[in-house]
Coordinates of C-alpha atoms in Angstrom, one line a residue:
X1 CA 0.0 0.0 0.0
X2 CA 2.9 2.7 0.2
X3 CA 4.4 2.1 -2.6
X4 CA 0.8 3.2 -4.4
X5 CA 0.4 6.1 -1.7
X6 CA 3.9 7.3 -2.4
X7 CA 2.8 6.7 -6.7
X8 CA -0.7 8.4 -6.4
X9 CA 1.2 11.5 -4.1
X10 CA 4.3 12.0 -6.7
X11 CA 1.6 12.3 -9.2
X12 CA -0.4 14.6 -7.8
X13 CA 2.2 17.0 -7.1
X14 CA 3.3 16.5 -10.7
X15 CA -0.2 16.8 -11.9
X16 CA -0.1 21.0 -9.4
X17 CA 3.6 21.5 -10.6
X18 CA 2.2 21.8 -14.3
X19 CA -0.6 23.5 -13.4
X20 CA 1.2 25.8 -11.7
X21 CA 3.6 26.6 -14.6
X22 CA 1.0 26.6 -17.0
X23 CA -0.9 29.1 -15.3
X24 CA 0.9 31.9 -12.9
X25 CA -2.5 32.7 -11.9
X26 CA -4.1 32.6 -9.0
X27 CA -7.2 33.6 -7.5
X28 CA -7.7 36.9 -5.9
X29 CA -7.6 40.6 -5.0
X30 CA -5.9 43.9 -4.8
X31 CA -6.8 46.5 -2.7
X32 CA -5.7 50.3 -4.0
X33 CA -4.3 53.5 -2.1
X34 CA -8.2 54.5 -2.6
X35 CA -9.4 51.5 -0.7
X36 CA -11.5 50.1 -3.6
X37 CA -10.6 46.4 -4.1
X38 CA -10.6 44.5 -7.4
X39 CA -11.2 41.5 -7.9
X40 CA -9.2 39.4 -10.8
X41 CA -6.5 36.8 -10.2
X42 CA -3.2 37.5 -9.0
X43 CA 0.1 36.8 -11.4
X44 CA 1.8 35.4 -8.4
X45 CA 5.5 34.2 -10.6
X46 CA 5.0 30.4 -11.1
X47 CA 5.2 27.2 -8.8
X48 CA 7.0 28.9 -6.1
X49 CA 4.8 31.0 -6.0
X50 CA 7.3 34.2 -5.2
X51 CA 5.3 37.2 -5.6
X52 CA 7.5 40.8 -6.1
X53 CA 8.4 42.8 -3.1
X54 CA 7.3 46.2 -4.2
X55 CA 4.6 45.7 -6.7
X56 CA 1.7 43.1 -7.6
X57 CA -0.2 42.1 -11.2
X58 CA -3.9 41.2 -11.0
X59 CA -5.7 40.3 -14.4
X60 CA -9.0 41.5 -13.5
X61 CA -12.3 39.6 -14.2
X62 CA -12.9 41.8 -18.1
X63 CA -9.2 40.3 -18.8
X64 CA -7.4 43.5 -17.8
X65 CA -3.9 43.3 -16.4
X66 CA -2.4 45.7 -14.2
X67 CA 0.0 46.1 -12.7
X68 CA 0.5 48.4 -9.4
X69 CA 3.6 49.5 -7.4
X70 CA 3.1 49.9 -4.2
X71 CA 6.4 52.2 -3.4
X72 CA 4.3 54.5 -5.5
X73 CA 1.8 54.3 -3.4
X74 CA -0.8 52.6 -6.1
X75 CA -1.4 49.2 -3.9
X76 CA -2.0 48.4 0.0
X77 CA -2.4 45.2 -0.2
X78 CA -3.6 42.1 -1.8
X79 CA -4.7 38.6 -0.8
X80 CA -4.7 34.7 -2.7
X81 CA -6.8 31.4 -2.3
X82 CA -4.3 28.8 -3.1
X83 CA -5.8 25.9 -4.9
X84 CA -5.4 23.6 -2.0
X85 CA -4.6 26.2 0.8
X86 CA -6.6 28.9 2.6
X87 CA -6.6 32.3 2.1
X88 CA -3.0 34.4 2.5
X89 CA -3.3 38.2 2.8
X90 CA -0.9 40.0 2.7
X91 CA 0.0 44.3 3.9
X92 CA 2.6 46.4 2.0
X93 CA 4.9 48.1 5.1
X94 CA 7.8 50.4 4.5
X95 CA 10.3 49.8 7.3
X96 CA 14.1 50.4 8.1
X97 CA 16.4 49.6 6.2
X98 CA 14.5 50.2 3.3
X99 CA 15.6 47.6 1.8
X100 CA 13.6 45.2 3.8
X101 CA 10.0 47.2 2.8
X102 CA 7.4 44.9 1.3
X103 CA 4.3 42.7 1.2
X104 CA 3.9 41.0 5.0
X105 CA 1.4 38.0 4.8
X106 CA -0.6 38.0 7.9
X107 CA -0.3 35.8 10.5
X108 CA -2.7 37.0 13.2
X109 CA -5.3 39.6 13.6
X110 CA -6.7 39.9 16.9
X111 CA -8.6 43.0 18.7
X112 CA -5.3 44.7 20.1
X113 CA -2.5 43.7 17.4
X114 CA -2.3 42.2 14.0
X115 CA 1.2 40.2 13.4
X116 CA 2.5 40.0 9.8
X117 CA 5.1 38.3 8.9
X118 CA 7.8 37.3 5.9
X119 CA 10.9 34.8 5.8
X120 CA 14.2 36.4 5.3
X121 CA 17.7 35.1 4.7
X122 CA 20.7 36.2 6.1
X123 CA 23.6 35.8 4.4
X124 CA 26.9 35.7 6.9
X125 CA 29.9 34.8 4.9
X126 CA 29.5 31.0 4.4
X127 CA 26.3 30.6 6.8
X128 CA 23.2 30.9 5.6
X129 CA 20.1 31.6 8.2
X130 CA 16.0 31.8 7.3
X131 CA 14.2 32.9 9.7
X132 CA 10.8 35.0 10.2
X133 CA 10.5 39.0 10.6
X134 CA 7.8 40.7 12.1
X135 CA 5.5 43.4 11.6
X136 CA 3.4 44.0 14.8
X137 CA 0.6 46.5 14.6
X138 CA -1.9 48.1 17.5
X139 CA -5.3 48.8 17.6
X140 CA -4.0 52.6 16.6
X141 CA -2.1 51.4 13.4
X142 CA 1.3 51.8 14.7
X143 CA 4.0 49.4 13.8
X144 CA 7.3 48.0 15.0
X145 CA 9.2 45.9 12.3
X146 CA 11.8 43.3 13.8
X147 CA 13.6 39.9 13.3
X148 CA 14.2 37.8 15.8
X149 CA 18.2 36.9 16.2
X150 CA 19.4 37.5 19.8
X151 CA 20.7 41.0 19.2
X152 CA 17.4 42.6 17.2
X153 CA 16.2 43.7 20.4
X154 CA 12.5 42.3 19.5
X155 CA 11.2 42.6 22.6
X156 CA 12.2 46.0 22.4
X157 CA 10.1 47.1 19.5
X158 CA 7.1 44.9 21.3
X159 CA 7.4 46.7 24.4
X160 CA 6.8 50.0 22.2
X161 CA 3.5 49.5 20.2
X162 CA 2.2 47.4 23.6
X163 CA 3.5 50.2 25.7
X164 CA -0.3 50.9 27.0
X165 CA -1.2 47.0 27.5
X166 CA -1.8 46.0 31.4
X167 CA 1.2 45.3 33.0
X168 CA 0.7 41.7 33.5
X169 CA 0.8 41.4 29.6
X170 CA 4.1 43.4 29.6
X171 CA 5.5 41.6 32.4
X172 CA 4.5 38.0 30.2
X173 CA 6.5 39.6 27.2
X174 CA 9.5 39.6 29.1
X175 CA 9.5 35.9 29.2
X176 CA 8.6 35.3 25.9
X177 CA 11.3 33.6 23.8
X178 CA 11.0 34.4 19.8
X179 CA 9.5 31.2 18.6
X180 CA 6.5 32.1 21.1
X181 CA 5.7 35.6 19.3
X182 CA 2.7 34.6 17.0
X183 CA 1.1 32.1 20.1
X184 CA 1.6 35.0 22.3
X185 CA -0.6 37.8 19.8
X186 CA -2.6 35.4 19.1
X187 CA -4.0 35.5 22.9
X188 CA -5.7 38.9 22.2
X189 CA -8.2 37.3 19.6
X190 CA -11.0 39.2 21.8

């Protein structure tokens, strides 16, 4: 019975992978500077499905494509349905460096914070290092961008958009290690 499981799986994932390449295209949405949102499919760069940093294409549902940049201000946002997946939306934040300013898929929204977040790689001579980076926002739509190596002073940048939480909340962040961030936001799903 594996060897049929492990047959009918490598087929099936052959069967998506050329999907996928034949078709860039998935379903979705943009939402402008405006606010308006239109509705199309997203051109979201093949199987790996590696969307640009600083701009998106949606085809919208006439067969229109457009494309908007969002370091010129023309998108906020935009959000996919994978085929087999649920729903990934994702934020445009400019943060320091600059460098480092793009689309943050969200990971949590709850009544005090919303957590985005993106992988990044760090490359350090011969060592290379993935890990997420954060984008915390509060209720007022301030935001604190930060990784999450030992010297990015996270909690730092916590403490300063939860700087008005009850102090039993700041006094938990203290003892919250990195890998705990999104569990921990996640608490304030009021």
């Amino acid at each position: 019975m594996k060897p049929l499981k492990r047959a009918l799986t490598a087929t099936l994932l052959l069967m998506l992978g050329t999907l996928a390449n034949a078709n860039n295209t998935i379903p979705g949405y943009v939402i402008k500077a405006s606010g308006d949102t239109i509705w199309g499919t997203i051109d979201y760069g093949g199987i790996r499905r590696a969307t640009n940093d600083e701009k998106v294409t949606i085809i919208t549902l006439d067969g229109t494509s457009i494309q908007l940049k969002a370091k010129e201000g023309e998108v906020l946002g935009y959000g996919i349905k994978p085929l087999l997946g649920e729903r990934m939306d994702y934020l445009y934040f400019t943060v320091k460096p600059a460098v480092e300013s793009g689309f943050f898929r969200r990971y949590t929204k709850g009544a005090k914070y919303t957590l985005y977040y993106r992988m990044m790689t760090a490359n350090m001579g011969t060592v290379e290092s993935t890990s997420p980076y954060y984008v915390l926002v509060n209720a007022k739509g301030e935001y604190a961008y930060f990784g999450t190596c030992t010297i990015c002073g996270w909690k730092k940048k916590m403490r300063e958009i939860m700087q008005e939480d009850t102090p039993e909340v700041l006094a938990k962040l203290e003892d919250l290690k990195a890998k705990d961030i999104p569990g921990f936001i996640s608490l304030y799903k009021e």
